[in-house]
Amino acid sequence: MSKKPYKWAAAGDVNAFFGLMLDNVADLLLMVGLLVGVFQFPQAFALNYMVPGTAVGVMVGDLLFFIMAFQTAKRTNRSDITAMPLGLDTPSTFGMVFFVLGPAFIAAKASGMSPDEAAKHTWHIGICSIFLSGIFKCVCAVASPWVRKMTPRAGLLGSLVAIALVLISFMPSVEMLHLPIVGMVALAIILTTLVARIPLPFKIPGALASLLIAGGLYYLMAFFNLVDVDDMAPAPTATGVPTEWLEVFQFRWVSAMGDAMMYLPVVIPFALATVIGGIDCTESAAASGDEFDTGKVIGVEAFATLVASVCGGVIQTTPYIGHPAYKAMGGRAAYTLATALFVGVVGLTGLFEYFYFWIPKSTVFPILIFIGLEITSQSFQATPNRHFPALGFACIPALAVLAYSFADRVMGDQGIELADLNNPILREQIMTLRLLQNGFIVTSLLWASALAALIDRRLVAAAVYFAICGGCAAVGIIHSPYPDGSTFLIWNLDREFLDLVLRYTIAYLLVAVMLVGLSRTVRVASPNSLSE
């Protein structure tokens, strides 16, 4: 067989670059914007200490995936391999800000530290948290090929659909429509060019056109005072290349390892979710024709996270589930190389501060919506028709994320705790939403896998998945009763939550026992007898 030369750069890499680059920029904007806007974190500190190291993690990871694309093309003798994309993990961006960095900053100020001292202590805790996350993912990389082999495609892709619809499509939609005129114009251009694949005049890339046209509209509205001042970031104050972050190599952050341990029950579930997401991504890429080595994919994710941490980063990296979208754009490997260089340069030279000021968020988020839609479409196309109910079933825990997140923010704004609600039915419903949304990625994977096994009449396999659910519920990997989703040992659990946890654990184990008993009376279908 003759060797096919790998066509590592193609016209589609331009659109793919803007998609992946804007995705990462959007997460950096979220990180800084939430820290500054919600917790009054010092803006200059976030930009000069946290952004550079976080950007380095993305740069290293995408460079490694660029190299892996060449290796995969050589191994499979294919010329159209699309490199696996890597970037900042969106769920972790929210999780780290709201459950680690934000609370650590508030606690440090409450202990008597000045805002700058508290910010540095928070940075150290963030570094330690991401370092521990990277170590955990290195261990998981060994077992990841086995997990992928044993889990049904509907389970792996079902959790992707849940993430795609909720975190990647819906949440950005809410932010985008904060400025509906700008947001809808940007979204319309993205949908026209990238979903309907209608070319623009002069073959202008859709993502670039969206940014330029919607951005121009934003500044036209700003000129006529039609944009709220609150929608605009503070003017940049950078005077040169940031060097403050280099302090990380003095390794003073190691002294905060003890304080970071208290956030480990929050950090580890997010790390586990990215490992599962990485396995999902590998399966999704395989479904679109690109077969990557699962262990190497998770290994790159783990290494990039470790590099980010020792360079001062505070958000973990992960393979992006947008591989099918970038392949549909016609991307090959050049887009990951371009993204690595762009994000690295912008993060290390201080240019990101200008992006933070000049790029309206409503022009960036539509690309995330497209990626979510493409992932959803690809997941259904790559799954047997008979397993479609499993994909839908996987979305239920994700819907709880939507419902709970807004209810929780309303209560937080009013200074209300769940126990303060007078209506016991409402109190119980919101607690149920909290239980369902905590660990929802793992829940989605296990629920979809169990239903796929049931559809295939593999009752014992379904029982195993429900038993695993019971074990996960018993330690808080799923259905944690704590607001931050932290894990626990059942004998250390607060008495007020013990009854809830036991009920969920027993429920899953009871279902598992029931299915094992039922399996003795049901004829197991052979794979050939199952219809699509």
XYZ file of C-alpha atoms in Angstrom:
532
model
C 0.000 0.000 0.000
C 1.422 3.358 -1.022
C 1.845 5.973 1.667
C -0.492 8.944 1.389
C 1.100 12.324 2.179
C -0.674 14.054 5.055
C -2.362 17.265 3.925
C -1.970 18.969 7.286
C -3.175 22.403 6.120
C -6.359 23.158 4.193
C -8.677 26.089 3.524
C -10.992 24.806 6.267
C -8.277 25.430 8.841
C -9.061 29.158 8.682
C -12.618 28.694 9.950
C -11.491 26.000 12.381
C -8.801 28.323 13.763
C -11.271 31.110 14.441
C -13.629 28.603 16.042
C -11.047 27.076 18.390
C -9.293 30.370 19.079
C -12.525 32.184 19.926
C -13.607 29.256 22.093
C -10.465 29.632 24.206
C -10.684 33.419 24.234
C -14.299 33.119 25.413
C -13.215 30.962 28.369
C -10.461 33.413 29.301
C -12.991 36.247 29.081
C -15.325 34.251 31.332
C -12.607 33.546 33.895
C -11.481 37.155 34.236
C -14.971 38.615 33.858
C -16.501 36.403 36.556
C -13.645 36.932 39.015
C -13.737 40.699 38.573
C -17.491 41.141 38.206
C -18.762 38.703 40.829
C -15.982 38.668 43.436
C -14.360 42.104 42.866
C -11.059 40.329 42.260
C -8.262 42.743 41.218
C -8.437 42.889 37.416
C -4.742 43.628 36.901
C -3.756 40.640 39.038
C -5.970 38.240 37.082
C -4.578 39.502 33.774
C -0.903 39.577 34.762
C -0.647 36.507 37.005
C -3.379 34.038 35.996
C -3.846 34.489 32.243
C -0.242 33.833 31.056
C 0.139 30.399 32.669
C -3.362 29.386 31.664
C -2.518 30.316 28.065
C 0.727 28.301 28.213
C -1.280 25.163 29.016
C -3.401 25.669 25.895
C -0.319 26.355 23.772
C 1.501 23.195 24.885
C -1.570 20.968 24.568
C -2.481 22.128 21.067
C 1.131 21.782 19.897
C 1.148 18.178 21.131
C -2.165 17.442 19.393
C -0.710 18.993 16.219
C 2.142 16.463 16.400
C -0.284 13.640 17.250
C -2.260 14.363 14.067
C 0.856 13.607 11.992
C 1.456 10.394 13.942
C -2.159 9.294 13.470
C -2.091 10.103 9.759
C 1.047 7.988 9.360
C -0.362 5.100 11.406
C -3.711 5.026 9.585
C -2.302 6.021 6.173
C -4.879 8.772 5.807
C -4.415 12.259 4.436
C -7.525 13.914 5.923
C -6.955 13.560 9.689
C -8.358 16.462 11.707
C -6.238 17.180 14.781
C -7.859 16.809 18.176
C -8.605 20.312 19.531
C -7.613 21.281 23.059
C -8.564 24.237 25.180
C -9.765 25.476 28.530
C -12.484 23.385 30.136
C -15.710 25.425 30.235
C -17.351 23.598 33.197
C -14.110 23.960 35.155
C -13.983 27.661 34.340
C -17.309 28.128 36.116
C -16.438 25.596 38.826
C -12.995 26.997 39.650
C -14.271 30.573 39.775
C -17.396 29.944 41.875
C -16.221 27.076 44.122
C -12.449 27.529 44.502
C -10.979 30.885 43.461
C -13.906 33.096 44.467
C -14.489 31.525 47.908
C -10.718 31.401 48.574
C -10.431 35.121 47.785
C -13.351 36.004 50.066
C -11.973 33.832 52.888
C -8.510 35.380 52.547
C -9.910 38.910 52.778
C -12.033 37.893 55.756
C -8.865 36.699 57.508
C -7.440 40.236 57.314
C -5.433 40.131 54.095
C -5.438 43.098 51.744
C -7.078 42.546 48.318
C -3.664 42.104 46.666
C -2.451 39.685 49.345
C -5.716 37.766 49.122
C -5.415 37.646 45.327
C -1.916 36.154 45.536
C -3.016 33.574 48.098
C -5.955 32.695 45.853
C -3.600 32.340 42.888
C -1.434 29.918 44.860
C -4.470 27.831 45.806
C -5.570 27.786 42.168
C -2.118 26.623 41.031
C -2.086 23.825 43.614
C -5.601 22.753 42.649
C -4.724 22.485 38.962
C -1.454 20.704 39.771
C -3.344 18.071 41.778
C -5.884 17.822 38.968
C -3.066 17.103 36.503
C -1.609 14.373 38.731
C -5.044 12.755 39.014
C -5.479 12.822 35.232
C -2.052 11.231 34.697
C -3.228 8.255 36.745
C -6.519 8.108 34.831
C -4.717 8.104 31.467
C -3.637 4.503 32.098
C -7.205 3.206 32.472
C -8.895 5.401 29.856
C -8.590 2.963 26.885
C -10.311 0.258 28.952
C -13.133 2.635 29.944
C -13.718 3.572 26.316
C -13.790 -0.089 25.274
C -16.283 -1.092 27.976
C -18.698 1.860 27.665
C -21.387 1.888 24.947
C -21.091 4.627 22.339
C -24.504 5.948 23.426
C -23.111 6.427 26.937
C -19.994 8.243 25.798
C -21.775 10.413 23.248
C -24.847 10.909 25.449
C -22.826 12.825 28.017
C -21.381 14.873 25.144
C -24.877 15.828 23.985
C -25.708 16.906 27.532
C -22.624 19.139 27.720
C -23.130 20.453 24.190
C -26.721 21.562 24.701
C -26.367 23.013 28.192
C -22.893 24.420 28.748
C -21.758 25.029 25.197
C -25.014 26.161 23.537
C -27.573 27.350 26.085
C -25.390 29.228 28.588
C -23.626 31.275 25.878
C -27.038 31.972 24.295
C -28.157 33.735 27.466
C -24.999 35.858 27.519
C -25.191 36.527 23.769
C -28.772 37.786 23.980
C -27.777 40.324 26.619
C -27.137 42.406 23.494
C -29.699 40.853 21.117
C -29.004 43.055 18.081
C -25.287 42.272 18.095
C -25.715 38.675 19.219
C -28.386 37.688 16.705
C -26.467 39.196 13.789
C -23.344 37.268 14.829
C -25.353 34.072 15.306
C -27.109 34.441 11.946
C -23.759 34.715 10.155
C -22.436 31.649 11.989
C -25.547 29.575 11.241
C -25.594 30.649 7.594
C -21.947 29.918 6.895
C -21.092 27.039 9.226
C -24.386 25.153 9.624
C -26.109 25.806 6.287
C -22.654 26.087 4.628
C -23.677 28.985 2.428
C -20.463 30.761 1.374
C -19.992 34.482 1.851
C -18.766 36.734 -0.969
C -15.002 36.496 -1.589
C -14.983 33.275 0.505
C -14.614 35.220 3.754
C -14.506 32.748 6.702
C -17.805 32.787 8.578
C -16.265 33.045 12.052
C -14.139 36.019 10.998
C -17.082 37.718 9.261
C -19.219 37.235 12.370
C -16.580 38.853 14.560
C -15.992 41.807 12.219
C -19.606 42.581 11.249
C -21.171 42.063 14.680
C -18.215 43.809 16.331
C -18.603 46.771 13.982
C -22.304 46.908 14.808
C -21.479 46.885 18.524
C -19.138 49.864 18.227
C -21.608 51.709 16.022
C -24.206 51.294 18.771
C -21.642 52.380 21.366
C -20.929 55.522 19.324
C -24.626 56.450 19.552
C -24.737 55.562 23.282
C -26.958 52.532 22.647
C -24.758 50.185 24.696
C -24.916 50.118 28.487
C -21.629 51.185 30.077
C -21.838 48.072 32.282
C -21.477 45.945 29.141
C -18.035 47.391 28.430
C -14.861 46.189 30.161
C -12.571 48.701 31.899
C -9.999 50.309 29.607
C -6.693 48.410 29.347
C -3.825 49.608 31.509
C -1.057 47.283 30.283
C 2.267 49.024 29.730
C 4.288 46.060 28.445
C 4.834 42.319 28.562
C 3.596 40.945 31.917
C 6.402 39.440 33.980
C 4.628 39.178 37.323
C 3.578 35.582 36.615
C 7.238 34.464 36.462
C 7.147 34.579 40.252
C 5.533 31.138 39.967
C 8.977 29.608 39.375
C 9.981 30.551 42.910
C 7.522 27.781 43.903
C 6.145 29.678 46.883
C 2.741 28.382 45.831
C 3.703 24.961 47.198
C 3.117 26.358 50.697
C -0.591 26.687 49.844
C -0.950 22.952 49.124
C -2.483 22.348 52.537
C -5.118 25.051 51.996
C -5.818 23.680 48.507
C -6.603 20.241 49.929
C -9.902 21.506 51.322
C -11.009 22.209 47.748
C -9.980 18.748 46.515
C -13.541 17.360 46.779
C -14.530 20.028 44.242
C -11.438 19.830 42.028
C -11.323 16.040 41.568
C -14.886 15.677 40.194
C -14.109 18.334 37.580
C -10.866 16.516 36.715
C -12.754 13.234 36.425
C -15.312 14.925 34.194
C -12.584 16.094 31.799
C -11.117 12.582 31.680
C -14.524 11.193 30.770
C -14.931 14.078 28.340
C -11.563 13.213 26.782
C -12.653 9.605 26.326
C -15.902 10.906 24.826
C -13.924 13.139 22.472
C -11.833 10.221 21.273
C -14.986 8.227 20.570
C -16.558 11.213 18.824
C -13.459 11.619 16.645
C -13.538 7.915 15.814
C -17.186 8.253 14.822
C -16.168 10.921 12.318
C -13.344 8.753 10.963
C -10.276 9.813 12.997
C -9.030 7.070 15.336
C -6.762 8.502 18.047
C -5.092 6.584 20.874
C -7.259 7.165 23.953
C -4.422 6.874 26.459
C -2.287 9.378 24.559
C -5.188 11.848 24.292
C -5.761 11.762 28.060
C -1.990 11.848 28.602
C -1.679 15.062 26.588
C -4.580 16.551 28.545
C -2.892 15.646 31.840
C 0.523 16.955 30.757
C -0.912 20.248 29.469
C -2.774 20.714 32.767
C 0.438 20.121 34.736
C 2.368 22.563 32.539
C -0.368 25.170 33.010
C -0.179 24.773 36.786
C 3.606 25.127 37.117
C 3.373 28.235 34.906
C 0.720 29.822 37.120
C -2.450 28.722 35.319
C -5.661 28.230 37.278
C -7.965 26.525 34.727
C -7.388 22.964 33.530
C -7.148 22.055 29.864
C -9.159 19.360 28.119
C -9.688 17.910 24.640
C -12.570 19.812 23.087
C -15.648 17.925 22.018
C -15.823 20.125 18.923
C -13.705 17.777 16.777
C -16.688 16.877 14.514
C -17.420 20.578 14.039
C -13.853 21.382 13.045
C -13.768 18.380 10.718
C -17.020 19.557 9.127
C -15.347 22.930 8.551
C -12.595 21.142 6.621
C -9.904 21.640 9.244
C -6.796 19.446 9.358
C -3.916 20.153 11.770
C -2.890 23.714 10.946
C -5.727 25.151 13.027
C -4.362 23.664 16.261
C -0.874 24.969 15.449
C -2.279 28.437 14.746
C -4.392 28.366 17.925
C -1.414 27.270 20.025
C 0.746 30.098 18.721
C -2.016 32.710 18.885
C -3.210 31.912 22.425
C 0.385 31.594 23.624
C 1.447 34.938 22.164
C -1.690 36.777 23.308
C -1.458 35.349 26.826
C 2.271 35.880 27.316
C 2.655 39.336 25.761
C -0.220 41.049 27.571
C -2.282 41.442 24.403
C -5.164 39.550 26.017
C -5.993 42.638 28.076
C -6.826 44.416 24.829
C -8.975 41.477 23.728
C -10.719 41.652 27.101
C -11.491 45.304 26.466
C -12.153 45.396 22.714
C -13.957 42.142 21.839
C -17.671 42.221 22.750
C -18.691 38.917 24.329
C -21.863 38.798 22.230
C -19.736 38.433 19.092
C -17.735 35.499 20.488
C -20.408 33.276 22.030
C -22.264 32.355 18.784
C -19.322 30.184 17.720
C -19.868 28.155 20.907
C -23.521 27.691 19.974
C -22.518 26.313 16.571
C -20.041 23.911 18.162
C -22.720 22.652 20.546
C -25.161 22.081 17.682
C -22.561 20.271 15.577
C -21.604 17.986 18.465
C -25.258 17.129 19.066
C -25.823 16.385 15.391
C -22.688 14.249 15.112
C -23.566 12.301 18.260
C -26.953 11.284 16.891
C -25.495 10.404 13.491
C -22.838 8.186 15.073
C -25.269 6.346 17.360
C -27.534 3.463 16.281
C -31.147 4.596 15.911
C -32.313 2.202 18.602
C -30.106 4.039 21.133
C -31.556 7.509 20.451
C -33.659 7.324 23.666
C -30.394 6.851 25.603
C -28.996 10.086 24.149
C -32.155 11.910 25.196
C -32.061 10.286 28.641
C -28.510 11.581 29.107
C -29.751 15.164 28.776
C -32.023 15.015 31.839
C -29.265 15.617 34.433
C -27.985 18.478 32.273
C -31.418 20.107 32.325
C -31.174 20.074 36.115
C -28.006 22.174 35.766
C -30.033 24.829 33.955
C -32.884 24.854 36.433
C -30.706 24.799 39.538
C -28.124 27.336 38.389
C -30.679 30.101 37.961
C -32.602 29.235 41.134
C -29.335 29.190 43.084
C -28.262 32.568 41.696
C -31.615 34.129 42.578
C -31.366 32.833 46.147
C -27.758 34.001 46.397
C -28.684 37.468 45.178
C -31.347 37.734 47.871
C -29.118 36.251 50.570
C -31.444 33.274 50.981
C -30.316 29.772 51.949
C -32.241 26.712 50.839
C -33.290 26.059 54.428
C -34.821 29.568 54.591
C -37.525 28.773 52.019
C -40.958 28.577 53.623
C -42.516 26.254 51.045
C -41.380 22.687 51.889
C -42.335 21.386 48.432
C -40.246 24.066 46.714
C -37.388 23.385 49.124
C -37.492 19.681 48.276
C -37.664 20.349 44.532
C -34.618 22.629 44.557
C -32.671 20.105 46.643
C -33.581 17.420 44.081
C -32.250 19.673 41.326
C -29.019 20.144 43.279
C -28.613 16.388 43.704
C -29.292 15.740 40.028
C -26.993 18.469 38.717
C -23.971 17.630 40.870
C -21.753 15.253 38.900
C -24.144 15.440 35.962
C -21.524 14.436 33.370
C -20.889 11.118 35.128
C -24.621 10.668 35.732
C -25.364 11.265 32.046
C -22.744 8.735 30.978
C -23.978 6.034 33.356
C -27.687 6.601 32.706
C -27.233 6.522 28.927
C -25.041 3.422 29.152
C -27.600 1.652 31.321
C -30.485 2.460 28.981
C -28.469 1.415 25.913
C -27.769 -1.910 27.627
C -31.467 -2.318 28.446
C -32.449 -1.597 24.838
C -30.002 -4.321 23.770
C -31.605 -6.635 26.373
C -28.318 -6.894 28.287
C -29.930 -6.674 31.693
C -26.909 -7.748 33.732
C -24.775 -5.062 32.058
C -27.472 -2.482 32.824
C -27.506 -3.701 36.424
C -23.743 -3.146 36.631
C -24.138 0.456 35.447
C -26.861 1.120 38.032
C -24.704 -0.489 40.735
C -21.853 1.836 39.732
C -24.337 4.716 40.061
C -25.055 3.530 43.595
C -21.360 3.451 44.454
C -20.806 6.913 42.976
C -23.810 8.317 44.862
C -22.468 6.892 48.131
C -19.357 9.098 47.936
C -20.801 12.133 46.132
C -19.258 11.619 42.695
C -22.863 11.967 41.562
C -25.804 13.418 43.503
C -23.679 15.229 46.081
C -25.984 17.104 48.489
C -23.428 19.871 49.030
C -23.873 23.159 47.099
C -20.355 22.948 45.632
C -20.777 19.314 44.562
C -17.965 18.124 46.812
C -17.349 14.428 47.452
C -17.329 12.791 50.876
C -16.927 9.595 52.859
C -20.343 8.412 53.947
C -19.328 8.002 57.609
C -18.208 11.640 57.676
C -21.380 12.936 56.032
C -23.425 15.609 57.774
C -26.451 14.043 59.430
C -28.844 16.334 57.544
C -27.679 14.831 54.239
C -27.153 11.201 55.272
C -30.765 10.181 54.676
C -30.785 11.655 51.152
C -27.556 9.941 50.148
C -28.691 6.586 51.517
C -31.994 6.825 49.633
C -30.247 7.416 46.289
C -27.653 4.715 46.940
C -30.263 2.150 47.948
C -32.473 3.089 44.986
C -29.707 2.360 42.476
C -28.687 -0.881 44.183
C -32.312 -2.015 44.343
C -32.711 -1.404 40.603
C -29.510 -3.372 39.969
C -30.753 -6.348 41.991
C -34.140 -6.192 40.256
C -32.536 -6.259 36.798
C -30.294 -9.203 37.709
C -33.378 -11.107 38.843
C -35.300 -10.163 35.710
C -32.395 -11.267 33.510
C -33.137 -14.873 34.458
C -36.516 -14.648 32.749
C -35.592 -12.582 29.664
C -33.961 -14.014 26.546
C -30.867 -12.006 25.654
C -30.919 -10.847 22.040
C -27.934 -11.461 19.807
C -26.327 -8.359 18.254
C -27.436 -9.470 14.787
C -31.076 -9.518 15.840
C -31.043 -5.923 17.024
C -32.404 -3.371 14.578
C -30.853 0.008 14.068
